[in-house]
Tab-separated table of C-alpha atoms in Angstrom:
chain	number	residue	atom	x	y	z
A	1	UNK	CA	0.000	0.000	0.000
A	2	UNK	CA	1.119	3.468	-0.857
A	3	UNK	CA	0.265	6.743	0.471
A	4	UNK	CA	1.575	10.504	0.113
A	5	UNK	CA	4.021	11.772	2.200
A	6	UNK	CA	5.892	15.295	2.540
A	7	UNK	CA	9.731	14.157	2.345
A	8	UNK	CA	12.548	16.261	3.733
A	9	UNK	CA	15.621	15.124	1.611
A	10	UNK	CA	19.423	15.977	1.403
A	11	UNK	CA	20.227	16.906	-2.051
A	12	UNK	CA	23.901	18.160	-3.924
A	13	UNK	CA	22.335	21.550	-2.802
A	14	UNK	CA	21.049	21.282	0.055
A	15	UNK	CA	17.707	20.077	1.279
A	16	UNK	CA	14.502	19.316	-0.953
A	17	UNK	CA	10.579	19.317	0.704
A	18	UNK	CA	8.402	17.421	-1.991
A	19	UNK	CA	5.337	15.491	-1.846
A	20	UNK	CA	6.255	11.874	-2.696
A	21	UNK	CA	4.733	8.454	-2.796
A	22	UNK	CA	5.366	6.456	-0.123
A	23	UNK	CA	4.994	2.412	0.870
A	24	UNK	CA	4.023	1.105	4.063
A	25	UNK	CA	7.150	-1.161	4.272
A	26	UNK	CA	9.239	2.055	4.431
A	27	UNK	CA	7.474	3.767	7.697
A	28	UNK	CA	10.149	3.297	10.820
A	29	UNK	CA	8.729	0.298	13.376
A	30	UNK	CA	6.518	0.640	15.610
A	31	UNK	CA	3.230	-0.916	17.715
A	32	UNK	CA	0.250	0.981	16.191
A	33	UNK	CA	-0.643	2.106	12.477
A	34	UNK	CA	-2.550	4.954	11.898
A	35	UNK	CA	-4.282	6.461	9.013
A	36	UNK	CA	-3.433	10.553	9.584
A	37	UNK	CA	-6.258	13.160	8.981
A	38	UNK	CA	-4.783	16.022	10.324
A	39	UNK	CA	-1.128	17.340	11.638
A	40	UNK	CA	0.227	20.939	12.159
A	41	UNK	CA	2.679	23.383	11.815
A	42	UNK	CA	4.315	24.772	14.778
A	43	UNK	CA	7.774	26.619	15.095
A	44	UNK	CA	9.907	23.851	15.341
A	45	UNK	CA	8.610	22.067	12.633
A	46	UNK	CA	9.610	25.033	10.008
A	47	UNK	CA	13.069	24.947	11.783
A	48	UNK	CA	13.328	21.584	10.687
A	49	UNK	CA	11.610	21.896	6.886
A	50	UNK	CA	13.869	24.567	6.553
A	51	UNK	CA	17.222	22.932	7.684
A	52	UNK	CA	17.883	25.537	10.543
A	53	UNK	CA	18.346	22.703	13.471
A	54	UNK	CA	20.125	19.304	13.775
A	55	UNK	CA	17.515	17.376	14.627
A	56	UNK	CA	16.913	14.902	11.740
A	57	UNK	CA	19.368	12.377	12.049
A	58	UNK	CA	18.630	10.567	8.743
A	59	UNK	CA	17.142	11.274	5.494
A	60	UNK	CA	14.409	11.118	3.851
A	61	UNK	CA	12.313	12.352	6.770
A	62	UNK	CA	8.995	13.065	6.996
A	63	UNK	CA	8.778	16.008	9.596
A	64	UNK	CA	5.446	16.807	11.390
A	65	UNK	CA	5.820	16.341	15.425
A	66	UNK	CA	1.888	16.094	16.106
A	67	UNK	CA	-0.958	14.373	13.950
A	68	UNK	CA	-4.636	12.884	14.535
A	69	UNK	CA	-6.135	10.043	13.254
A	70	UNK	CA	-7.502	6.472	12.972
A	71	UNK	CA	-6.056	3.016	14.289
A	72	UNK	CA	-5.553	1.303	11.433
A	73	UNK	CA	-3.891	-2.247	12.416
A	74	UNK	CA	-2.298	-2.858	16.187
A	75	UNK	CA	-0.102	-5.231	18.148
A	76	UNK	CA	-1.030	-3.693	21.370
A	77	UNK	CA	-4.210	-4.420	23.399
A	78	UNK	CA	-4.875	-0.862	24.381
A	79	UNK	CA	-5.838	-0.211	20.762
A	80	UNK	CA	-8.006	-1.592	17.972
A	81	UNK	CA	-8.854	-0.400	14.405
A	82	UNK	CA	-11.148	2.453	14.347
A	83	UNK	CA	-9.688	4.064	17.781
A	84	UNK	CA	-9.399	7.749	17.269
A	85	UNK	CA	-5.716	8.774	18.296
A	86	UNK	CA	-3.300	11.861	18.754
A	87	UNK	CA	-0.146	11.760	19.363
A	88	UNK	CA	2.011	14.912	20.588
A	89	UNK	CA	5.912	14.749	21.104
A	90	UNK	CA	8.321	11.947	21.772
A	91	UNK	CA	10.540	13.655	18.746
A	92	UNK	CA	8.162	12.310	16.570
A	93	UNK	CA	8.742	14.682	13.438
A	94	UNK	CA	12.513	14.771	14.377
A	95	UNK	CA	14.319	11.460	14.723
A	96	UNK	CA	11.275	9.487	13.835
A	97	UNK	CA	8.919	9.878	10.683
A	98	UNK	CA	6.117	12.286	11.397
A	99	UNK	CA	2.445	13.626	10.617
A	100	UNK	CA	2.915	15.065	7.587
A	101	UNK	CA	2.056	11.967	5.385
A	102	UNK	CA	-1.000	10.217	5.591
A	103	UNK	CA	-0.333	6.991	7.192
A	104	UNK	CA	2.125	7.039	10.302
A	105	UNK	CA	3.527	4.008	12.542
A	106	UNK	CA	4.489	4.619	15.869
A	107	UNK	CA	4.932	3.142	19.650
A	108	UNK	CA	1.574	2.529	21.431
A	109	UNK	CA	3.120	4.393	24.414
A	110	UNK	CA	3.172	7.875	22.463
A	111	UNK	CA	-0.692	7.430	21.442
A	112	UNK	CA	-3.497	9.495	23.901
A	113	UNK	CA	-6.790	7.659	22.950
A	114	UNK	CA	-9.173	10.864	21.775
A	115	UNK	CA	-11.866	12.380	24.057
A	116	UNK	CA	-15.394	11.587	22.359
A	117	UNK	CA	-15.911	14.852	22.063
A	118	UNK	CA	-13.833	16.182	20.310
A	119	UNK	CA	-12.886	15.535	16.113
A	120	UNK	CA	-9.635	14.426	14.564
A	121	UNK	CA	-9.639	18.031	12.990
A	122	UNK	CA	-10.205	19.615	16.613
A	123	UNK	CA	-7.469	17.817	18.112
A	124	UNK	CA	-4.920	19.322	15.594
A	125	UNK	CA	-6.250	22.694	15.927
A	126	UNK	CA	-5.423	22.189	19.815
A	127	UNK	CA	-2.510	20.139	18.822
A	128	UNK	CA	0.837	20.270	20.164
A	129	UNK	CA	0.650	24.431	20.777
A	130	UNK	CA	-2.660	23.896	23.170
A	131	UNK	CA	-1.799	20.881	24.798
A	132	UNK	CA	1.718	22.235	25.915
A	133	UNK	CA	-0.758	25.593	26.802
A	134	UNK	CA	-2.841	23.640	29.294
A	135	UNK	CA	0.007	22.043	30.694
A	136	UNK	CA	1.171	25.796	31.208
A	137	UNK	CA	-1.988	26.250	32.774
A	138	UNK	CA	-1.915	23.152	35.100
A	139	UNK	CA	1.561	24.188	36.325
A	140	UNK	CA	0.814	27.559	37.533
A	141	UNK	CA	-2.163	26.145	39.213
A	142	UNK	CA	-0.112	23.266	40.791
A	143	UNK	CA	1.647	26.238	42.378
A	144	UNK	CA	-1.278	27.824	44.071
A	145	UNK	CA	-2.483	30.222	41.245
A	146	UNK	CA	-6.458	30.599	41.109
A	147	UNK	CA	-8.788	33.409	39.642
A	148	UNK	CA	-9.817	35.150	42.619
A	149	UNK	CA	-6.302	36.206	42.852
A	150	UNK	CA	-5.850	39.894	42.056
A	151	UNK	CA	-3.830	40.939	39.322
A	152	UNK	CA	-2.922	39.535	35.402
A	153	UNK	CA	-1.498	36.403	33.990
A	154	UNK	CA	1.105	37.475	31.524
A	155	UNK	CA	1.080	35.080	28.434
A	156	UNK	CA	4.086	36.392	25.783
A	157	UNK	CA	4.103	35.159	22.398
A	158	UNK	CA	0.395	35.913	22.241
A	159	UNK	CA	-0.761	35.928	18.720
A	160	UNK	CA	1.360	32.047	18.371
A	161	UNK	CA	-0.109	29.188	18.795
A	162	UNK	CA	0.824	28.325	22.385
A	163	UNK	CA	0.231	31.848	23.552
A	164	UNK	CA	-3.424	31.735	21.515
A	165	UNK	CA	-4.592	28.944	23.238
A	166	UNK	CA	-3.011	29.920	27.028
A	167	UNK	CA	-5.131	33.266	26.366
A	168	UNK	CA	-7.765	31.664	25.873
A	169	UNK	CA	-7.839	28.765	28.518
A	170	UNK	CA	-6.901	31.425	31.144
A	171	UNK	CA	-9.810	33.481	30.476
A	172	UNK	CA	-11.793	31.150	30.237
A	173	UNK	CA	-11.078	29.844	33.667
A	174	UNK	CA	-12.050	33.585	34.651
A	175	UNK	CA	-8.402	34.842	35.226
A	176	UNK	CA	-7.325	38.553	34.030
A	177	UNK	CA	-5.324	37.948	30.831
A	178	UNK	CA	-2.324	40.569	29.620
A	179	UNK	CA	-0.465	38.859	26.232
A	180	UNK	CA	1.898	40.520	24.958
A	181	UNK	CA	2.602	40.326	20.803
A	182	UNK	CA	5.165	42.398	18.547
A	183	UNK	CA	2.154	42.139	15.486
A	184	UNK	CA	-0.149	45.374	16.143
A	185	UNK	CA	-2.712	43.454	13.771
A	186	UNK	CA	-3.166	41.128	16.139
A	187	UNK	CA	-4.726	43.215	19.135
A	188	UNK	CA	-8.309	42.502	17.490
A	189	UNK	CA	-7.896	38.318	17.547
A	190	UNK	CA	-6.521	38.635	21.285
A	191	UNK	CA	-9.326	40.976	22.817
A	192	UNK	CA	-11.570	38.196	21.361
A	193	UNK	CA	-9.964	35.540	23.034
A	194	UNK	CA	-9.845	37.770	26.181
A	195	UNK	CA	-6.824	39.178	26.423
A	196	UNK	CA	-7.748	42.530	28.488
A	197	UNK	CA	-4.536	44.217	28.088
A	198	UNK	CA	-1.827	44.183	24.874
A	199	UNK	CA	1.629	44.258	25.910
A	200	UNK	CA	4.109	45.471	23.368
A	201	UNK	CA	6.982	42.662	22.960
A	202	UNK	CA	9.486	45.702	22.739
A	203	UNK	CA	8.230	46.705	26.487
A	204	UNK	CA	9.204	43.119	27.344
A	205	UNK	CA	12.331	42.685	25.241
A	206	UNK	CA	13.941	46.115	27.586
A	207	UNK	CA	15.398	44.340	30.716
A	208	UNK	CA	14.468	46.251	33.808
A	209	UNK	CA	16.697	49.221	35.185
A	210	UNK	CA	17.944	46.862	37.999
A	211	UNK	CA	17.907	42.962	39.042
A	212	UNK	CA	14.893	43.295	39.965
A	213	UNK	CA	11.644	45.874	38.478
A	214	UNK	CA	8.427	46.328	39.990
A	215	UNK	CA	6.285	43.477	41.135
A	216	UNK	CA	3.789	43.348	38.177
A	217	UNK	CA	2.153	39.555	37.357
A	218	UNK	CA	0.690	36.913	38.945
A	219	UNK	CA	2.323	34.336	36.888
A	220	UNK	CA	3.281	33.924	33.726
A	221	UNK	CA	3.559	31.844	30.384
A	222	UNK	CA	6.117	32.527	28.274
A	223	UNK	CA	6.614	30.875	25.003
A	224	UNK	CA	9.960	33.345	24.190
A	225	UNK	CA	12.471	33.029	26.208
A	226	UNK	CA	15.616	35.459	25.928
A	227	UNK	CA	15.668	38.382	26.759
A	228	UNK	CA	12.174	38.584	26.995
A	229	UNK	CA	12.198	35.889	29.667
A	230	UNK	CA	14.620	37.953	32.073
A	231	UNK	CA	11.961	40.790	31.981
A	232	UNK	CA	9.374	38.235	32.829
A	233	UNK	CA	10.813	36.685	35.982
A	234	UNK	CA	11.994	40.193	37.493
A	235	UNK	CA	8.752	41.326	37.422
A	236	UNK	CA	6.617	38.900	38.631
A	237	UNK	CA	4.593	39.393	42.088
A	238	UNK	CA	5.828	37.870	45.165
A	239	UNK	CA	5.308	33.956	45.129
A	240	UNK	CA	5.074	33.495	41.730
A	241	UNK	CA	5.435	31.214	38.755
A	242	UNK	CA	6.259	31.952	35.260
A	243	UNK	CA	6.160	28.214	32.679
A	244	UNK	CA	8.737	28.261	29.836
A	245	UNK	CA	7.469	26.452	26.862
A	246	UNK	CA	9.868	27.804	24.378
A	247	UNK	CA	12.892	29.543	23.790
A	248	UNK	CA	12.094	31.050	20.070
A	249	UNK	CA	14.070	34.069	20.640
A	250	UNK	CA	16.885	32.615	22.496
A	251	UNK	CA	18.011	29.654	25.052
A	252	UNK	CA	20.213	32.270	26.572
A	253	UNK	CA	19.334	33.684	29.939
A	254	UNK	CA	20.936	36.992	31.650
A	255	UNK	CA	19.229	36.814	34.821
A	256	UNK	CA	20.354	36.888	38.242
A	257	UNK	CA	19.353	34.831	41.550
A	258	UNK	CA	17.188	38.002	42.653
A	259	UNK	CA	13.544	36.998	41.427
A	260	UNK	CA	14.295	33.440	43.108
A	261	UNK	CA	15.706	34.465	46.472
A	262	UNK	CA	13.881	37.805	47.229
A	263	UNK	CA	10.419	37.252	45.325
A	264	UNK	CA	10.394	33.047	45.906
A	265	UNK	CA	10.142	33.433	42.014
A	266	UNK	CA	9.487	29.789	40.614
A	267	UNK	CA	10.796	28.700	36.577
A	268	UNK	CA	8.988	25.682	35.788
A	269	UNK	CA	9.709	24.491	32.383
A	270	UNK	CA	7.543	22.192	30.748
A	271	UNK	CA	8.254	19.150	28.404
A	272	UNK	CA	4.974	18.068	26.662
A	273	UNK	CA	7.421	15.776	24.057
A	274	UNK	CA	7.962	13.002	27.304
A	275	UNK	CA	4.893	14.503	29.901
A	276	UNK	CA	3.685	11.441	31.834
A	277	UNK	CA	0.931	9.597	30.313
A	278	UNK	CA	-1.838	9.857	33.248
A	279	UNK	CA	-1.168	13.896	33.043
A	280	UNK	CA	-1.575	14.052	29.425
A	281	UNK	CA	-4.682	12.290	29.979
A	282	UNK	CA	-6.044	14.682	32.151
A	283	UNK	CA	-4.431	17.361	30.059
A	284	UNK	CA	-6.683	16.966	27.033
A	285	UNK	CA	-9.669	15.992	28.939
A	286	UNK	CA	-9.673	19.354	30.507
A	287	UNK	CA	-9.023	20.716	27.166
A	288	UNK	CA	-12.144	19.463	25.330
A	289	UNK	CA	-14.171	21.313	28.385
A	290	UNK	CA	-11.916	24.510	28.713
A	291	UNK	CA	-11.313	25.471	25.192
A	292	UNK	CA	-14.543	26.299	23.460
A	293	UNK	CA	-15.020	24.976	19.961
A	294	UNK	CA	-16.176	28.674	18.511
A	295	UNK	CA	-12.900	29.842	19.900
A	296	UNK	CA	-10.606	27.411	18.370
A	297	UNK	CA	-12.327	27.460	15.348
A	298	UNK	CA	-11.806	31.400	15.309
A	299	UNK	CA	-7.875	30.499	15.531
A	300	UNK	CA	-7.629	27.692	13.245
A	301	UNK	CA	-6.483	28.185	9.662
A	302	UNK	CA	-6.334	25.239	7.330
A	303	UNK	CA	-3.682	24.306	4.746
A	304	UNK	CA	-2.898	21.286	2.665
A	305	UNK	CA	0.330	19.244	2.260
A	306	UNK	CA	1.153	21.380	-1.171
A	307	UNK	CA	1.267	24.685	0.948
A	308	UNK	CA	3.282	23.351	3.635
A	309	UNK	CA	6.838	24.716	2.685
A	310	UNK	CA	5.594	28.472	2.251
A	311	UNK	CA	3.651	27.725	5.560
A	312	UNK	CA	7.389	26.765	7.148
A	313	UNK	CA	8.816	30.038	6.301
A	314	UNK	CA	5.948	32.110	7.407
A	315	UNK	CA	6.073	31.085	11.070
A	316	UNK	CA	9.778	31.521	10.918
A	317	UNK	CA	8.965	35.231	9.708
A	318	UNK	CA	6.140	35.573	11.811
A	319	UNK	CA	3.784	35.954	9.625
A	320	UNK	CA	1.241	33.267	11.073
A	321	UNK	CA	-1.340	33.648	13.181
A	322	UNK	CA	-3.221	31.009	15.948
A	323	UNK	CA	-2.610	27.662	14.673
A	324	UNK	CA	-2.137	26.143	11.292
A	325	UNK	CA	-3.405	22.786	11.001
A	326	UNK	CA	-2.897	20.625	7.569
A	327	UNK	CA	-5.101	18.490	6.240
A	328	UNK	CA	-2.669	15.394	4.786
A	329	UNK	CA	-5.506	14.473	2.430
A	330	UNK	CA	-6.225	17.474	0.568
């Protein structure tokens, strides 16, 4: 059996992203095939289409590091064909052939059986950007952050696709949202999410006069990193938490101990590629009741597999808004 496939290839020049036909005896090993319906594009996947990290170890690749779908055939009780799947992380899309193709063979252990409630396409629009956003969520509330609280929750890298979806969770759960975005034609598509106050990502991106600035945020979600994360941390509120879910600006961080020792500042960085599986069940539970359909829908653009390359350098640039999803069999 064949199937189509976006292939990441070395050539004499370089890399080449084409649309090729692929047979089943190709995909890598694994416990569970599924039939893909939907992936989508997030930042590290256009690093990776467009050569700009070391993390595909052998060619061809397919890239893609989240998809939804149907169990096709299984060696592993847990599922049977017709089982509605998604799968998020576990460098699938980097060191192991992705969602961008339409049939994908994995480990069972990656798979998160999908909510009834929720479509193939739905899961995708959440995908890898909302689930790592409620896991945001789930941290800051592990460390004693409710609504009633006064004050905002900061979420940087609003108009993305993690900071999209933490906006909205977080006002939906009733807290007072401030994102902050460096795209003024965003400000719109984040009041309608809920965002009550725009940030300017210059503000952020100016560290604070000393080690420390003025007690501002509640806690925090920041999907930047940089210097942008520095600003963050020295001006959160006493007792605080701030999650790191990516470090798109830089890995680099000029701060000091200050925030940690005077403030009881907390960092918690979350990994949704190896989460544990009982907390990504929970995570996408809450997700089909917390994120309302209207809303993801309003941040949901669809592509197919053809538009995927000029999709890759857009996010790169910026130039995206909310999340991309692809539909691998248009």
């Amino acid at each position: 059996m064949t199937f189509n496939a976006l292939l990441l290839d070395k050539t004499d020049d370089g890399l080449s992203l084409e649309i090729k036909s692929v047979h089943e005896d190709d995909l890598p090993e694994g416990d569970v095939l599924v039939k893909v319906d939907y992936s989508a594009l997030n930042f590290k996947d256009g690093l990776i289409m467009n050569g700009l990290v070391k993390l595909v170890k052998q060619y061809p690749h397919v890239p893609g590091i989240d998809f939804a779908g149907v169990v096709e055939s299984s060696s592993d009780d847990r599922y049977k064909p017709g089982d509605r799947v998604v799968l998020n992380g576990w460098r699938v899309g980097e060191i192991h052939w992705g969602g961008y193709a339409q049939k994908a063979r994995v480990k069972a252990d990656w798979l998160v059986p999908l909510p009834d409630a929720i479509s193939t396409r739905q899961a995708m629009a959440i995908g890898t950007a909302g689930y790592t956003a409620m896991l945001s969520v789930m941290a800051l509330e592990d460390h004693g952050l409710t609504p009633e609280q006064d004050g905002e929750v900061l979420v940087t890298g609003a108009s993305g696709g993690v900071g999209s979806i933490a906006c909205a969770i977080l006002a939906r759960l009733g807290y007072q949202v401030a994102g902050s975005t460096g795209s003024e034609s965003s400000h719109n598509y984040l009041t309608e999410l809920g965002v009550s106050t725009i940030v300017s990502r210059a503000e952020l991106e100016e560290a604070p006069k000393g080690p420390l600035g003025g007690e501002r945020w509640i806690g925090a979600i920041d999907s930047v990193g940089g210097s942008t994360l520095h600003h963050v941390l020295a001006t959160l509120k006493y007792w605080s938490c701030c999650a790191s879910v990516g470090l798109a600006a830089s890995n680099e961080l000029n701060t000091t101990v200050l925030p940690f020792l005077m403030r009881g500042v907390t960092l918690q960085g979350i990994d949704s590629a190896t989460c544990p599986y009982e907390r990504r069940v929970v995570a996408w539970k809450r997700l089909v009741n917390e994120l309302p359909s209207d809303i993801l829908e309003t941040m949901t653009h669809e592509i197919t597999l053809s538009e995927l390359p000029s999709y890759g350098k857009k996010i790169l640039k910026g130039q995206t808004q909310g999340r991309i999803i692809v539909n691998v069999n248009s």
